[in-house]
Coordinates of C-alpha atoms in Angstrom, one line a residue:
X11 CA 0.2 0.1 -0.3
X12 CA 1.6 3.7 -1.1
X13 CA 1.8 6.3 1.1
X14 CA -0.7 9.2 0.5
X15 CA 0.7 12.0 -1.8
X16 CA 0.9 15.9 -0.7
X17 CA 3.3 17.3 -3.7
X18 CA 4.0 20.2 -1.8
X19 CA 5.3 18.8 1.2
X20 CA 7.1 15.9 -0.9
X21 CA 9.1 18.6 -2.8
X22 CA 9.9 20.7 0.2
X23 CA 11.1 17.6 2.0
X24 CA 13.7 17.3 -0.9
X25 CA 14.7 21.1 -0.8
X26 CA 18.5 20.7 0.1
X27 CA 18.5 18.2 -2.7
X28 CA 17.2 20.5 -5.1
X29 CA 19.6 23.1 -3.8
X30 CA 22.9 20.8 -4.3
X31 CA 21.6 20.2 -8.1
X32 CA 20.9 23.5 -8.7
X33 CA 24.0 24.9 -7.4
X34 CA 26.1 22.1 -9.3
X35 CA 24.5 23.4 -12.5
X36 CA 24.8 26.8 -11.7
X37 CA 28.7 26.2 -10.9
X38 CA 29.3 24.8 -14.5
X39 CA 27.1 26.9 -17.0
X40 CA 27.7 26.0 -20.6
X41 CA 26.6 28.0 -23.6
X42 CA 24.6 27.4 -26.3
X43 CA 25.4 24.3 -28.2
X44 CA 28.3 23.3 -25.6
X45 CA 25.9 21.9 -23.1
X46 CA 27.7 18.4 -22.9
X47 CA 28.5 18.4 -19.1
X48 CA 25.4 19.4 -18.1
X49 CA 23.5 17.0 -20.2
X50 CA 25.6 14.3 -19.3
X51 CA 25.2 15.2 -15.4
X52 CA 21.2 15.5 -16.0
X53 CA 21.0 12.2 -17.6
X54 CA 23.3 10.4 -14.8
X55 CA 20.7 11.6 -12.5
X56 CA 17.6 10.6 -14.3
X57 CA 19.0 6.8 -15.5
X58 CA 19.9 6.3 -11.6
X59 CA 15.9 6.8 -11.4
X60 CA 15.1 4.5 -13.7
X61 CA 14.2 6.7 -16.8
X62 CA 14.3 5.5 -20.2
X63 CA 16.8 7.7 -22.0
X64 CA 16.5 8.8 -25.7
X65 CA 19.3 11.4 -27.7
X66 CA 17.7 14.5 -28.7
X67 CA 19.2 17.3 -30.9
X68 CA 22.7 18.4 -29.9
X69 CA 23.2 17.6 -26.6
X70 CA 19.4 17.6 -25.6
X71 CA 17.8 14.6 -24.6
X72 CA 14.5 13.2 -23.3
X73 CA 13.9 10.7 -20.3
X74 CA 10.7 8.6 -20.0
X75 CA 8.6 7.0 -17.1
X76 CA 6.3 4.6 -18.5
X77 CA 3.2 3.2 -16.4
X78 CA 1.6 0.0 -17.0
X79 CA -1.9 1.0 -18.2
X80 CA -1.2 4.6 -19.2
X81 CA -3.9 7.0 -20.3
X82 CA -1.6 9.5 -22.5
X83 CA 1.9 10.9 -22.0
X84 CA 2.5 14.8 -20.4
X85 CA 5.8 16.1 -21.3
X86 CA 7.7 18.7 -18.9
X87 CA 10.4 20.7 -20.5
X88 CA 13.5 22.8 -19.3
X89 CA 16.5 24.6 -21.2
X90 CA 20.1 24.0 -20.3
X91 CA 22.0 26.6 -21.8
X92 CA 23.7 29.7 -20.0
X93 CA 24.6 33.1 -21.6
X94 CA 28.0 34.5 -22.3
X95 CA 27.9 36.9 -19.4
X96 CA 30.4 37.1 -16.3
X97 CA 27.6 37.4 -13.3
X98 CA 28.9 39.5 -10.3
X99 CA 28.2 38.0 -7.5
X100 CA 30.6 36.1 -4.8
X101 CA 29.1 33.1 -3.7
X102 CA 30.9 29.6 -3.1
X103 CA 28.5 28.2 -5.9
X104 CA 29.2 30.5 -8.5
X105 CA 30.6 29.5 -12.1
X106 CA 34.2 28.3 -11.6
X107 CA 35.1 29.7 -15.0
X108 CA 34.6 33.3 -16.6
X109 CA 32.8 33.4 -20.1
X110 CA 29.4 31.9 -19.2
X111 CA 26.9 32.0 -16.1
X112 CA 23.3 30.7 -15.6
X113 CA 21.6 34.6 -15.5
X114 CA 18.1 33.4 -16.9
X115 CA 17.7 30.7 -14.2
X116 CA 18.0 27.6 -16.4
X117 CA 19.8 26.0 -13.5
X118 CA 16.7 26.3 -11.6
X119 CA 14.4 24.8 -14.6
X120 CA 16.7 22.0 -14.6
X121 CA 16.6 21.3 -10.9
X122 CA 12.7 21.4 -11.0
X123 CA 12.4 18.9 -13.9
X124 CA 15.5 16.8 -11.5
X125 CA 13.1 17.0 -8.8
X126 CA 10.3 16.1 -10.7
X127 CA 11.6 13.0 -12.3
X128 CA 12.5 11.9 -8.6
X129 CA 9.1 12.4 -6.8
X130 CA 7.2 10.9 -9.7
X131 CA 9.7 7.6 -9.8
X132 CA 8.9 7.5 -6.3
X133 CA 5.1 7.5 -6.6
X134 CA 4.9 5.8 -10.2
X135 CA 2.0 4.0 -8.8
X136 CA -0.1 6.7 -8.5
X137 CA 0.7 8.1 -11.8
X138 CA -2.2 7.3 -14.9
X139 CA -0.2 8.3 -17.7
X140 CA 3.2 7.9 -19.0
X141 CA 6.1 11.1 -18.0
X142 CA 8.3 12.4 -20.2
X143 CA 10.8 15.0 -19.3
X144 CA 12.5 17.2 -22.2
X145 CA 16.0 18.8 -21.6
X146 CA 16.5 21.2 -24.4
X147 CA 19.7 23.1 -25.4
X148 CA 20.3 26.0 -27.1
X149 CA 17.1 28.3 -26.0
X150 CA 19.4 31.5 -25.7
X151 CA 20.4 31.5 -29.5
X152 CA 18.7 31.7 -32.4
X153 CA 17.2 29.2 -34.0
X154 CA 16.9 27.7 -30.9
X155 CA 16.9 23.9 -29.8
X156 CA 13.5 23.3 -29.8
X157 CA 12.8 22.6 -33.9
X158 CA 15.9 20.2 -33.6
X159 CA 14.3 18.5 -30.5
X160 CA 10.9 18.2 -32.0
X161 CA 12.5 16.8 -35.3
X162 CA 13.9 14.2 -33.1
X163 CA 10.6 13.0 -31.9
X164 CA 10.3 14.3 -28.4
X165 CA 6.9 15.0 -28.9
X166 CA 6.2 11.6 -30.4
X167 CA 3.3 10.2 -28.6
X168 CA 3.0 13.3 -26.2
X169 CA -0.4 14.5 -25.3
X170 CA 0.2 18.0 -23.5
X171 CA 3.6 19.4 -22.8
X172 CA 4.3 22.1 -19.9
X173 CA 6.9 24.3 -19.0
X174 CA 8.4 26.6 -16.5
X175 CA 10.1 29.5 -16.5
X176 CA 11.5 31.7 -13.2
X177 CA 10.4 35.3 -13.1
X178 CA 12.0 37.6 -10.3
X179 CA 9.9 39.8 -10.9
X180 CA 7.3 37.9 -9.0
X181 CA 8.0 37.0 -5.5
X182 CA 8.4 33.3 -4.2
X183 CA 5.0 31.4 -3.9
X184 CA 3.4 33.2 -6.8
X185 CA 2.6 31.9 -9.9
X186 CA 1.3 33.5 -12.8
X187 CA 0.1 32.7 -16.5
X188 CA -2.9 33.3 -19.1
X189 CA -4.8 32.0 -21.8
X190 CA -3.3 32.8 -25.4
X191 CA -0.2 34.8 -25.9
X192 CA 2.1 34.8 -23.1
X193 CA 5.3 36.1 -24.5
X194 CA 6.5 38.3 -27.7
X195 CA 7.7 37.4 -31.1
X196 CA 11.3 37.5 -30.5
X197 CA 13.2 39.2 -33.5
X198 CA 16.9 40.6 -34.2
X199 CA 18.5 42.4 -36.5
X200 CA 21.9 43.2 -37.8
X201 CA 23.3 46.2 -39.1
X202 CA 26.7 47.4 -41.1
X203 CA 27.1 51.1 -41.6
X204 CA 30.2 51.2 -44.0
X205 CA 31.5 54.9 -44.4
X206 CA 34.9 56.5 -45.3
X207 CA 37.3 56.4 -42.9
X208 CA 39.9 59.6 -42.8
X209 CA 42.0 61.8 -39.8
X210 CA 39.6 62.5 -37.1
X211 CA 40.5 66.2 -37.6
X212 CA 39.6 66.4 -41.6
X213 CA 36.2 65.1 -40.8
X214 CA 34.9 66.7 -43.8
X215 CA 37.3 64.0 -46.0
X216 CA 35.3 61.2 -44.8
X217 CA 32.0 59.9 -44.0
X218 CA 31.6 59.3 -40.1
X219 CA 29.5 55.9 -39.9
X220 CA 29.6 56.6 -36.2
X221 CA 27.4 60.0 -36.9
X222 CA 24.8 57.8 -38.5
X223 CA 24.7 55.0 -36.0
X224 CA 24.0 57.8 -33.3
X225 CA 20.9 59.3 -35.2
X226 CA 19.1 56.0 -35.9
X227 CA 19.6 54.8 -32.9
X228 CA 17.9 57.8 -31.2
X229 CA 15.7 57.5 -34.1
X230 CA 14.4 54.7 -33.7
X231 CA 13.1 55.1 -30.5
X232 CA 11.0 57.7 -31.7
X233 CA 9.6 55.2 -33.9
X234 CA 8.4 53.3 -31.5
X235 CA 7.0 55.9 -29.2
X236 CA 5.4 58.0 -32.2
X237 CA 4.6 55.2 -34.7
X238 CA 2.7 52.4 -32.5
X239 CA 0.1 52.9 -29.7
X240 CA 1.3 53.0 -26.1
X241 CA -0.4 49.9 -24.9
X242 CA 1.1 48.0 -27.5
X243 CA 4.3 47.3 -26.0
X244 CA 6.5 47.4 -29.1
X245 CA 10.3 47.3 -28.0
X246 CA 13.3 48.1 -29.9
X247 CA 16.6 47.7 -28.0
X248 CA 20.1 48.2 -29.6
X249 CA 22.1 46.1 -27.7
X250 CA 25.7 46.1 -29.5
X251 CA 27.5 48.7 -31.3
X252 CA 31.3 48.6 -32.6
X253 CA 33.3 50.6 -34.6
X254 CA 36.7 52.0 -34.8
X255 CA 39.9 51.3 -33.8
X256 CA 41.9 54.3 -33.4
X257 CA 41.4 57.4 -31.3
X258 CA 42.3 59.9 -33.9
X259 CA 40.9 58.6 -36.8
X260 CA 37.2 58.4 -38.1
X261 CA 35.6 54.8 -37.9
X262 CA 35.3 53.3 -41.6
X263 CA 32.4 50.9 -40.4
X264 CA 30.0 50.6 -37.6
X265 CA 28.6 47.2 -36.6
X266 CA 25.2 47.1 -34.6
X267 CA 22.7 44.7 -33.4
X268 CA 19.8 44.6 -31.2
X269 CA 16.3 43.2 -30.7
X270 CA 12.9 43.7 -31.6
X271 CA 9.7 42.3 -29.6
X272 CA 6.5 42.8 -30.7
X273 CA 2.7 41.0 -30.4
X274 CA 1.1 40.6 -33.1
X275 CA 2.2 40.1 -36.5
X276 CA 1.0 43.7 -37.9
X277 CA 3.4 45.4 -35.4
X278 CA 6.1 42.8 -36.6
X279 CA 5.8 43.8 -40.2
X280 CA 5.4 47.5 -39.8
X281 CA 8.7 47.9 -37.2
X282 CA 10.6 46.1 -39.9
X283 CA 9.2 48.1 -42.6
X284 CA 10.2 51.5 -40.5
X285 CA 13.8 50.5 -39.5
X286 CA 14.6 49.6 -43.2
X287 CA 13.0 53.0 -44.6
X288 CA 14.9 54.7 -41.9
X289 CA 18.3 53.6 -43.7
X290 CA 17.4 55.2 -46.9
X291 CA 18.9 58.4 -46.7
X292 CA 21.8 57.4 -44.9
X293 CA 22.4 55.0 -48.7
X294 CA 21.5 58.6 -50.2
X295 CA 24.6 60.4 -48.6
X296 CA 27.0 58.0 -49.7
X297 CA 27.2 55.1 -46.8
X298 CA 27.1 51.5 -48.1
X299 CA 24.2 49.6 -45.5
X300 CA 24.1 46.1 -45.1
X301 CA 20.7 45.2 -42.8
X302 CA 19.3 41.8 -41.7
X303 CA 16.1 41.5 -40.1
X304 CA 16.1 38.2 -38.1
X305 CA 12.8 36.4 -37.6
X306 CA 13.4 34.6 -34.1
X307 CA 11.2 32.8 -31.8
X308 CA 7.1 33.5 -32.4
X309 CA 4.9 34.1 -29.6
X310 CA 4.5 31.4 -26.6
X311 CA 0.6 30.9 -27.2
X312 CA -1.0 28.9 -24.2
X313 CA -3.8 26.6 -24.9
X314 CA -7.0 27.6 -22.8
X315 CA -7.4 23.8 -22.1
X316 CA -4.1 23.5 -20.6
X317 CA -4.4 26.8 -18.3
X318 CA -7.5 25.2 -16.9
X319 CA -5.3 22.1 -16.1
X320 CA -2.7 24.5 -14.3
X321 CA -5.4 26.3 -12.5
X322 CA -6.7 22.9 -11.1
X323 CA -3.3 21.8 -10.1
X324 CA -2.8 25.1 -8.5
X325 CA -6.1 24.8 -6.6
X326 CA -4.9 21.9 -4.8
X327 CA -1.5 23.3 -3.3
X328 CA -2.0 27.0 -3.1
X329 CA -3.8 29.4 -1.5
X330 CA -6.2 32.1 -3.3
X331 CA -4.4 34.7 -4.5
X332 CA -1.0 32.8 -5.3
X333 CA -2.1 32.4 -9.2
X334 CA -2.6 34.7 -11.4
X335 CA -4.3 33.7 -14.8
X336 CA -4.4 37.3 -15.7
X337 CA -1.2 38.4 -16.1
X338 CA 0.0 40.6 -19.0
X339 CA 2.3 38.9 -22.0
X340 CA 5.4 38.7 -21.1
X341 CA 8.1 40.6 -22.8
X342 CA 10.7 38.3 -23.3
X343 CA 10.5 35.3 -26.3
X344 CA 10.9 31.9 -25.6
X345 CA 11.4 28.9 -28.7
X346 CA 8.6 26.9 -26.2
X347 CA 6.4 28.1 -29.0
X348 CA 7.4 25.3 -31.4
X349 CA 6.1 22.8 -29.0
X350 CA 2.7 24.3 -29.0
X351 CA 2.7 25.1 -32.3
X352 CA 2.4 20.6 -32.8
X353 CA 0.5 19.9 -29.6
X354 CA -1.4 21.7 -26.5
X355 CA 0.6 22.9 -23.9
X356 CA 1.3 26.2 -21.4
X357 CA 3.8 27.9 -20.3
X358 CA 3.6 29.3 -16.7
X359 CA 6.0 31.9 -14.6
X360 CA 7.2 31.1 -11.0
X361 CA 8.0 33.7 -8.8
X362 CA 11.8 33.6 -7.9
X363 CA 12.5 36.9 -6.2
X364 CA 14.7 37.4 -3.4
X365 CA 13.9 41.2 -2.8
X366 CA 10.7 43.5 -3.4
X367 CA 9.9 44.3 -6.6
X368 CA 11.5 47.6 -7.3
X369 CA 15.4 45.6 -5.9
X370 CA 15.0 42.4 -7.8
X371 CA 17.7 42.3 -10.3
X372 CA 15.9 40.9 -13.9
X373 CA 16.9 38.1 -16.0
X374 CA 20.1 38.0 -17.8
X375 CA 21.6 40.7 -15.3
X376 CA 25.1 39.8 -14.2
X377 CA 23.7 40.8 -10.4
X378 CA 20.8 38.1 -11.3
X379 CA 20.0 35.6 -8.2
X380 CA 16.9 33.3 -7.6
X381 CA 15.5 32.7 -4.4
X382 CA 16.1 28.8 -4.3
X383 CA 12.9 28.4 -2.1
X384 CA 10.6 28.8 -5.3
X385 CA 11.7 25.5 -6.5
X386 CA 9.3 23.4 -4.2
X387 CA 6.4 25.0 -5.6
X388 CA 8.0 24.4 -9.0
X389 CA 8.1 20.9 -8.5
X390 CA 5.0 20.6 -6.5
X391 CA 2.9 22.5 -9.1
X392 CA 4.4 20.1 -12.3
X393 CA 4.1 17.1 -10.1
X394 CA 0.2 17.5 -9.3
X395 CA -0.4 17.9 -12.9
X396 CA 1.1 14.8 -13.8
X397 CA -1.1 13.0 -10.6
X398 CA -3.9 14.5 -12.3
X399 CA -3.3 14.0 -16.0
X400 CA -5.4 11.7 -18.1
X401 CA -5.8 12.4 -22.1
X402 CA -8.6 14.2 -22.8
X403 CA -11.5 12.1 -25.1

């Protein structure tokens, strides 16, 4: 006779176990397409728990737990890659080497899925469905790892899929999701402005690409504020500008990169057109312009029936007010969207803040730090989803 199962209590009981794994992963970050040691560590953990492992795309893989008479199969997905940024914290579990850090919380996401894997292996007799845990590489780098994982059959036989992403703008104990669109279209651009180099004291003999780039950066912010309605949430951010080799020479070339976030296809097309149109005047002045608009991840669109499953699971674990199902769409992008183009599913955000909202460092900040106390709730919610799951129809 199996003991009664309280997912939240069970997850809280393995809190130290979760922290140990999250901290190991935090100490050993690997960039997109380089997640070899990360994958090896997670595979070893799940193999020891009795999961059947299958290779995915790159260093990705998926792990199956099968029951005797399954009424469907549910999948949970996490991402494995780190960012090419150094963290500024000085903790004993910070990254050993410079050049990479888990500043988006993918170490946390993996630890939560490992915890779910452990707990559901212990309570396998209470599962009515097969379980698949998907460990995906390369979420941070276009074109992303989701497409490759799908092509390697990670969704074969899966009825629904869910993913958790931590949110340092919410406090520990809070969850949020919504029907329909929950993230933005995540696009990028690259621009090269080629002018004419010359001595800096004789600018009239050259064609200054830095001046052109500075004007464009300012102009693009006016495009967003004056060509789109204030409530549309269009974002255009220049994230890199590189030019010049000498303090007393005008540069020959400026390299510029950035991101664009929109919430509709019409906005996406409009901002691309406006950026391209803004470059014509500089071509007329003699600059050579090379521009590339890079279509990234489409918006994540949650399926209503899966959001309802989340609400039902949360209702068994949380008190009123801990789950927000009317959140505003998040401004980031995520290639989890590709899974939801194939099968029903949903993404939810897990509060992970160590501080009040005004003091919390955001995702991708070198000061970003999660409150590990959020992990049991993430584990418990996914565990409850699996225990409750029965294939529709």
